[in-house]
GROMACS .gro file of C-alpha atoms in nm:
model
  193
    1ALA     CA    1  12.187   9.405   9.118
    2SER     CA    2  12.328   9.603   8.824
    3ILE     CA    3  12.118   9.908   8.906
    4LEU     CA    4  12.216   9.894   9.274
    5ALA     CA    5  12.583   9.880   9.176
    6GLY     CA    6  12.548  10.170   8.931
    7VAL     CA    7  12.663  10.525   8.979
    8ASP     CA    8  12.323  10.642   9.106
    9TYR     CA    9  12.335  10.419   9.414
   10GLY     CA   10  12.691  10.295   9.459
   11TYR     CA   11  12.608   9.973   9.640
   12VAL     CA   12  12.772   9.641   9.572
   13GLY     CA   13  12.512   9.441   9.382
   14PHE     CA   14  12.518   9.062   9.389
   15ALA     CA   15  12.263   8.830   9.228
   16ALA     CA   16  12.282   8.483   9.381
   17ASP     CA   17  12.236   8.172   9.167
   18LEU     CA   18  12.032   7.960   9.408
   19PHE     CA   19  11.975   7.686   9.153
   20GLY     CA   20  12.340   7.603   9.092
   21TYR     CA   21  12.582   7.660   8.808
   22PHE     CA   22  12.487   7.356   8.603
   23THR     CA   23  12.110   7.397   8.631
   24GLU     CA   24  11.944   7.445   8.296
   25LEU     CA   25  11.672   7.706   8.324
   26PRO     CA   26  11.354   7.661   8.121
   27PRO     CA   27  11.304   7.903   7.831
   28GLU     CA   28  11.075   8.201   7.894
   29ASP     CA   29  10.799   8.050   7.679
   30ALA     CA   30  10.812   7.708   7.853
   31GLY     CA   31  10.512   7.797   8.065
   32TRP     CA   32  10.415   7.801   8.429
   33LEU     CA   33  10.465   7.430   8.497
   34ALA     CA   34  10.831   7.433   8.388
   35SER     CA   35  10.915   7.716   8.627
   36GLN     CA   36  10.719   7.553   8.908
   37GLN     CA   37  10.919   7.232   8.874
   38LEU     CA   38  11.237   7.435   8.913
   39ILE     CA   39  11.134   7.632   9.222
   40MET     CA   40  10.916   7.386   9.415
   41PRO     CA   41  11.211   7.213   9.588
   42PHE     CA   42  11.286   7.550   9.748
   43PHE     CA   43  10.925   7.630   9.838
   44ASN     CA   44  10.896   7.289  10.002
   45ASN     CA   45  11.228   7.306  10.188
   46ALA     CA   46  11.277   7.629  10.383
   47THR     CA   47  11.607   7.500  10.521
   48LEU     CA   48  11.756   7.443  10.174
   49PHE     CA   49  11.627   7.782  10.055
   50SER     CA   50  11.776   7.960  10.359
   51GLN     CA   51  12.109   7.780  10.338
   52ARG     CA   52  12.155   7.880   9.974
   53ILE     CA   53  12.074   8.240  10.063
   54GLN     CA   54  12.311   8.229  10.361
   55ALA     CA   55  12.591   8.102  10.136
   56ALA     CA   56  12.543   8.409   9.913
   57ILE     CA   57  12.535   8.640  10.215
   58ASP     CA   58  12.852   8.483  10.356
   59TYR     CA   59  13.027   8.535  10.023
   60VAL     CA   60  12.922   8.900   9.994
   61GLN     CA   61  13.017   8.973  10.355
   62SER     CA   62  13.365   8.828  10.286
   63LEU     CA   63  13.442   9.070  10.001
   64ASP     CA   64  13.707   9.331  10.077
   65MET     CA   65  13.497   9.613   9.929
   66VAL     CA   66  13.195   9.530  10.150
   67ASP     CA   67  13.121   9.644  10.503
   68PRO     CA   68  12.973   9.318  10.640
   69THR     CA   69  12.747   9.511  10.880
   70LYS     CA   70  12.575   9.688  10.588
   71VAL     CA   71  12.456   9.393  10.382
   72ALA     CA   72  12.087   9.371  10.290
   73LEU     CA   73  11.882   9.092  10.136
   74ILE     CA   74  11.642   9.188   9.857
   75GLY     CA   75  11.415   8.946   9.676
   76TYR     CA   76  11.148   8.979   9.410
   77CYS     CA   77  10.873   8.717   9.364
   78PHE     CA   78  11.055   8.383   9.416
   79GLY     CA   79  11.336   8.579   9.581
   80GLY     CA   80  11.084   8.756   9.802
   81THR     CA   81  10.961   8.417   9.915
   82GLY     CA   82  11.324   8.337   9.993
   83VAL     CA   83  11.334   8.645  10.215
   84VAL     CA   84  11.039   8.509  10.416
   85HIS     CA   85  11.199   8.164  10.448
   86TYR     CA   86  11.533   8.319  10.543
   87LEU     CA   87  11.378   8.537  10.813
   88ASN     CA   88  11.195   8.239  10.959
   89LYS     CA   89  11.496   8.009  10.953
   90MET     CA   90  11.787   8.246  11.012
   91GLY     CA   91  11.630   8.575  11.115
   92GLU     CA   92  11.751   8.556  11.473
   93THR     CA   93  12.110   8.672  11.500
   94ASN     CA   94  12.336   8.415  11.656
   95GLU     CA   95  12.664   8.480  11.832
   96GLY     CA   96  12.954   8.512  11.591
   97VAL     CA   97  12.730   8.586  11.291
   98THR     CA   98  12.721   8.932  11.135
   99PRO     CA   99  12.351   9.020  11.107
  100LEU     CA  100  12.192   9.166  10.798
  101ALA     CA  101  12.120   9.537  10.799
  102ALA     CA  102  11.781   9.484  10.630
  103ALA     CA  103  11.564   9.243  10.434
  104ILE     CA  104  11.322   9.348  10.159
  105GLY     CA  105  11.063   9.123   9.996
  106VAL     CA  106  10.879   9.246   9.687
  107HIS     CA  107  10.563   9.061   9.579
  108PRO     CA  108  10.663   8.730   9.741
  109SER     CA  109  10.453   8.417   9.726
  110LEU     CA  110  10.308   8.361  10.071
  111SER     CA  111  10.128   8.031  10.041
  112ASP     CA  112  10.261   7.847  10.346
  113TRP     CA  113  10.580   7.860  10.548
  114PRO     CA  114  10.701   7.734  10.884
  115ARG     CA  115  10.685   7.941  11.200
  116PRO     CA  116  11.007   8.125  11.284
  117ASP     CA  117  11.277   7.918  11.450
  118GLY     CA  118  11.357   8.215  11.674
  119LYS     CA  119  11.280   8.584  11.710
  120ILE     CA  120  11.331   8.773  11.386
  121ASP     CA  121  11.564   9.064  11.454
  122ILE     CA  122  11.642   9.179  11.100
  123PRO     CA  123  11.465   9.503  10.997
  124SER     CA  124  11.223   9.399  10.724
  125LEU     CA  125  11.015   9.560  10.452
  126PHE     CA  126  10.751   9.390  10.240
  127LEU     CA  127  10.590   9.550   9.933
  128THR     CA  128  10.286   9.368   9.794
  129GLY     CA  129   9.983   9.419   9.574
  130GLY     CA  130   9.646   9.453   9.743
  131ALA     CA  131   9.492   9.228   9.475
  132ASP     CA  132   9.777   8.975   9.476
  133PHE     CA  133   9.632   8.626   9.521
  134LEU     CA  134   9.968   8.513   9.666
  135THR     CA  135   9.965   8.772   9.945
  136GLY     CA  136   9.606   8.772  10.064
  137PRO     CA  137   9.490   8.912  10.398
  138GLU     CA  138   9.534   8.582  10.586
  139SER     CA  139   9.893   8.529  10.474
  140MET     CA  140   9.983   8.895  10.536
  141SER     CA  141   9.838   8.868  10.886
  142LYS     CA  142  10.048   8.557  10.952
  143LEU     CA  143  10.361   8.732  10.825
  144GLU     CA  144  10.290   9.034  11.045
  145ASN     CA  145  10.242   8.806  11.345
  146ASP     CA  146  10.572   8.625  11.277
  147LEU     CA  147  10.756   8.958  11.250
  148GLU     CA  148  10.581   9.102  11.556
  149GLN     CA  149  10.715   8.819  11.772
  150GLY     CA  150  11.068   8.940  11.700
  151ASP     CA  151  11.265   9.243  11.802
  152ALA     CA  152  11.321   9.420  11.471
  153VAL     CA  153  11.130   9.702  11.312
  154TRP     CA  154  10.928   9.599  11.011
  155GLU     CA  155  10.708   9.769  10.754
  156MET     CA  156  10.454   9.654  10.500
  157VAL     CA  157  10.321   9.849  10.206
  158ARG     CA  158  10.019   9.724  10.012
  159TYR     CA  159   9.923   9.879   9.680
  160SER     CA  160   9.549   9.899   9.618
  161GLY     CA  161   9.418   9.696   9.324
  162ILE     CA  162   9.766   9.577   9.226
  163LYS     CA  163   9.821   9.214   9.127
  164HIS     CA  164  10.119   8.980   9.166
  165ALA     CA  165  10.446   9.049   8.982
  166PHE     CA  166  10.380   9.423   8.946
  167SER     CA  167  10.753   9.490   8.885
  168ARG     CA  168  10.796   9.236   8.603
  169TRP     CA  169  10.802   9.486   8.316
  170TYR     CA  170  10.736   9.225   8.046
  171GLY     CA  171  10.441   9.067   8.230
  172GLU     CA  172  10.070   9.133   8.208
  173ASN     CA  173  10.051   9.260   8.569
  174TYR     CA  174  10.324   9.518   8.530
  175ASP     CA  175  10.241   9.854   8.684
  176ALA     CA  176  10.497  10.127   8.614
  177ARG     CA  177  10.372  10.357   8.891
  178VAL     CA  178  10.386  10.090   9.162
  179ASP     CA  179  10.715   9.952   9.031
  180ALA     CA  180  10.871  10.299   9.064
  181ARG     CA  181  10.712  10.365   9.403
  182SER     CA  182  10.821  10.030   9.545
  183TRP     CA  183  11.177  10.088   9.418
  184ASP     CA  184  11.191  10.434   9.575
  185TYR     CA  185  11.053  10.298   9.901
  186SER     CA  186  11.313  10.021   9.898
  187MET     CA  187  11.600  10.262   9.832
  188ASN     CA  188  11.486  10.492  10.113
  189TYR     CA  189  11.459  10.194  10.345
  190LEU     CA  190  11.813  10.083  10.258
  191LYS     CA  191  11.948  10.432  10.329
  192GLU     CA  192  11.774  10.440  10.666
  193MET     CA  193  11.890  10.093  10.769
   0.00000   0.00000   0.00000
Protein backbone atom coordinates (compact mmCIF):
# COMPACT_ATOMS: atom_id res chain seq x y z
CA ALA A 1 0.00 0.00 0.00
CA SER A 2 2.85 2.40 0.81
CA ILE A 3 4.60 1.71 -2.48
CA LEU A 4 1.38 2.16 -4.45
CA ALA A 5 0.80 5.51 -2.75
CA GLY A 6 4.37 6.67 -3.39
CA VAL A 7 5.56 9.15 -5.96
CA ASP A 8 6.38 6.45 -8.52
CA TYR A 9 2.77 5.30 -8.84
CA GLY A 10 0.53 7.95 -7.27
CA TYR A 11 -2.33 5.66 -6.32
CA VAL A 12 -4.18 5.81 -3.04
CA GLY A 13 -2.94 2.81 -1.07
CA PHE A 14 -5.08 1.26 1.64
CA ALA A 15 -4.25 -1.84 3.67
CA ALA A 16 -7.38 -3.29 5.25
CA ASP A 17 -7.28 -4.80 8.74
CA LEU A 18 -9.59 -7.77 8.20
CA PHE A 19 -8.94 -9.19 11.66
CA GLY A 20 -10.17 -6.18 13.61
CA TYR A 21 -8.52 -3.47 15.65
CA PHE A 22 -8.28 -5.40 18.91
CA THR A 23 -6.99 -8.65 17.43
CA GLU A 24 -3.60 -9.61 18.77
CA LEU A 25 -1.46 -10.99 15.98
CA PRO A 26 0.94 -13.84 16.75
CA PRO A 27 4.65 -12.97 16.71
CA GLU A 28 6.58 -13.85 13.54
CA ASP A 29 8.33 -16.75 15.27
CA ALA A 30 5.09 -18.26 16.66
CA GLY A 31 4.99 -20.80 13.88
CA TRP A 32 2.55 -22.03 11.28
CA LEU A 33 -0.17 -23.21 13.66
CA ALA A 34 -0.57 -19.78 15.31
CA SER A 35 -1.13 -18.08 11.96
CA GLN A 36 -3.51 -20.82 10.83
CA GLN A 37 -5.69 -20.33 13.90
CA LEU A 38 -5.96 -16.64 13.04
CA ILE A 39 -6.89 -17.06 9.37
CA MET A 40 -8.97 -20.26 9.34
CA PRO A 41 -12.24 -18.50 10.28
CA PHE A 42 -11.88 -16.57 7.02
CA PHE A 43 -10.90 -19.58 4.91
CA ASN A 44 -13.92 -21.44 6.26
CA ASN A 45 -16.38 -18.57 5.84
CA ALA A 46 -16.27 -16.97 2.39
CA THR A 47 -19.16 -14.67 3.32
CA LEU A 48 -17.33 -13.22 6.34
CA PHE A 49 -14.13 -12.83 4.30
CA SER A 50 -15.99 -11.05 1.47
CA GLN A 51 -17.95 -8.79 3.79
CA ARG A 52 -14.77 -7.58 5.51
CA ILE A 53 -13.21 -6.88 2.12
CA GLN A 54 -16.36 -5.10 0.93
CA ALA A 55 -16.29 -2.87 4.03
CA ALA A 56 -12.74 -1.79 3.11
CA ILE A 57 -13.76 -1.20 -0.52
CA ASP A 58 -16.78 0.86 0.57
CA TYR A 59 -14.55 2.99 2.78
CA VAL A 60 -11.97 3.61 0.04
CA GLN A 61 -14.66 4.41 -2.53
CA SER A 62 -16.11 7.00 -0.12
CA LEU A 63 -12.87 9.00 0.15
CA ASP A 64 -12.93 12.42 -1.52
CA MET A 65 -9.54 11.86 -3.18
CA VAL A 66 -10.66 8.56 -4.78
CA ASP A 67 -12.48 8.02 -8.06
CA PRO A 68 -14.80 5.17 -6.96
CA THR A 69 -14.81 3.71 -10.48
CA LYS A 70 -11.03 3.19 -10.37
CA VAL A 71 -10.65 1.09 -7.23
CA ALA A 72 -8.82 -2.23 -7.48
CA LEU A 73 -8.46 -5.10 -5.02
CA ILE A 74 -4.98 -6.57 -4.59
CA GLY A 75 -4.15 -9.46 -2.28
CA TYR A 76 -1.02 -11.46 -1.54
CA CYS A 77 -1.16 -14.99 -0.08
CA PHE A 78 -4.01 -14.80 2.48
CA GLY A 79 -5.15 -11.61 0.76
CA GLY A 80 -5.02 -13.37 -2.60
CA THR A 81 -7.31 -16.02 -1.19
CA GLY A 82 -9.58 -13.17 -0.13
CA VAL A 83 -9.64 -12.00 -3.75
CA VAL A 84 -10.91 -15.43 -4.83
CA HIS A 85 -13.58 -15.47 -2.11
CA TYR A 86 -14.60 -11.91 -2.95
CA LEU A 87 -14.95 -12.67 -6.66
CA ASN A 88 -17.07 -15.72 -5.92
CA LYS A 89 -19.31 -13.97 -3.41
CA MET A 90 -19.45 -10.41 -4.73
CA GLY A 91 -17.91 -10.54 -8.18
CA GLU A 92 -21.17 -9.89 -10.00
CA THR A 93 -21.96 -6.20 -10.05
CA ASN A 94 -25.33 -5.40 -8.58
CA GLU A 95 -27.44 -2.35 -9.30
CA GLY A 96 -26.42 0.64 -7.22
CA VAL A 97 -22.95 -0.76 -6.45
CA THR A 98 -19.84 0.78 -7.98
CA PRO A 99 -17.88 -2.16 -9.42
CA LEU A 100 -14.18 -2.67 -8.95
CA ALA A 101 -11.91 -1.76 -11.83
CA ALA A 102 -9.75 -4.86 -11.28
CA ALA A 103 -8.83 -7.64 -8.86
CA ILE A 104 -5.32 -9.09 -8.51
CA GLY A 105 -4.43 -12.21 -6.54
CA VAL A 106 -0.76 -13.03 -5.96
CA HIS A 107 0.13 -16.55 -4.77
CA PRO A 108 -3.26 -17.21 -3.14
CA SER A 109 -4.13 -20.40 -1.33
CA LEU A 110 -6.58 -22.30 -3.51
CA SER A 111 -7.54 -25.28 -1.41
CA ASP A 112 -11.34 -25.16 -1.67
CA TRP A 113 -13.90 -22.44 -2.19
CA PRO A 114 -17.57 -22.22 -3.10
CA ARG A 115 -18.80 -21.82 -6.65
CA PRO A 116 -19.53 -18.22 -7.66
CA ASP A 117 -22.86 -16.83 -6.50
CA GLY A 118 -23.22 -15.09 -9.86
CA LYS A 119 -21.22 -14.26 -12.96
CA ILE A 120 -17.89 -12.68 -12.14
CA ASP A 121 -17.61 -9.43 -14.05
CA ILE A 122 -14.53 -7.88 -12.43
CA PRO A 123 -11.38 -8.00 -14.59
CA SER A 124 -9.02 -10.35 -12.74
CA LEU A 125 -5.36 -11.26 -12.73
CA PHE A 126 -3.76 -14.15 -10.85
CA LEU A 127 0.01 -14.61 -10.49
CA THR A 128 1.11 -17.97 -9.10
CA GLY A 129 4.11 -20.26 -8.88
CA GLY A 130 4.15 -23.34 -11.09
CA ALA A 131 5.50 -25.40 -8.17
CA ASP A 132 3.13 -23.89 -5.59
CA PHE A 133 1.38 -26.72 -3.73
CA LEU A 134 -1.49 -24.31 -2.95
CA THR A 135 -2.20 -23.53 -6.60
CA GLY A 136 -1.89 -26.89 -8.31
CA PRO A 137 -3.28 -27.69 -11.76
CA GLU A 138 -6.67 -28.87 -10.46
CA SER A 139 -7.34 -25.74 -8.40
CA MET A 140 -6.11 -23.45 -11.20
CA SER A 141 -8.44 -25.23 -13.62
CA LYS A 142 -11.36 -24.71 -11.23
CA LEU A 143 -10.50 -21.02 -10.85
CA GLU A 144 -10.30 -20.62 -14.63
CA ASN A 145 -13.67 -22.31 -15.02
CA ASP A 146 -15.27 -20.03 -12.40
CA LEU A 147 -13.87 -16.95 -14.14
CA GLU A 148 -14.82 -18.22 -17.60
CA GLN A 149 -18.48 -18.43 -16.57
CA GLY A 150 -18.48 -14.66 -16.05
CA ASP A 151 -18.27 -11.71 -18.36
CA ALA A 152 -14.96 -10.13 -17.39
CA VAL A 153 -11.56 -10.50 -18.93
CA TRP A 154 -9.13 -12.45 -16.81
CA GLU A 155 -5.49 -13.46 -16.98
CA MET A 156 -3.30 -15.97 -15.22
CA VAL A 157 0.47 -16.06 -15.11
CA ARG A 158 2.30 -19.10 -13.78
CA TYR A 159 6.01 -18.98 -13.04
CA SER A 160 7.88 -22.20 -13.79
CA GLY A 161 9.46 -23.94 -10.80
CA ILE A 162 8.37 -21.21 -8.38
CA LYS A 163 6.96 -22.14 -4.98
CA HIS A 164 4.37 -20.48 -2.75
CA ALA A 165 5.04 -17.05 -1.20
CA PHE A 166 7.58 -16.03 -3.85
CA SER A 167 7.14 -12.33 -2.95
CA ARG A 168 7.76 -12.73 0.79
CA TRP A 169 11.30 -11.33 0.82
CA TYR A 170 12.16 -12.74 4.26
CA GLY A 171 10.90 -16.25 3.44
CA GLU A 172 12.70 -19.30 2.12
CA ASN A 173 10.70 -19.31 -1.15
CA TYR A 174 11.47 -15.71 -2.05
CA ASP A 175 12.41 -15.21 -5.68
CA ALA A 176 13.57 -11.68 -6.53
CA ARG A 177 13.13 -12.12 -10.29
CA VAL A 178 9.55 -13.40 -10.04
CA ASP A 179 8.68 -10.88 -7.33
CA ALA A 180 9.79 -8.05 -9.64
CA ARG A 181 8.10 -9.54 -12.70
CA SER A 182 4.81 -10.11 -10.88
CA TRP A 183 4.88 -6.53 -9.54
CA ASP A 184 5.53 -5.10 -13.01
CA TYR A 185 2.76 -7.26 -14.47
CA SER A 186 0.38 -6.07 -11.75
CA MET A 187 1.22 -2.41 -12.31
CA ASN A 188 0.72 -2.75 -16.07
CA TYR A 189 -2.59 -4.49 -15.46
CA LEU A 190 -3.74 -1.68 -13.16
CA LYS A 191 -2.84 0.94 -15.77
CA GLU A 192 -4.78 -0.94 -18.44
CA MET A 193 -7.86 -1.46 -16.28
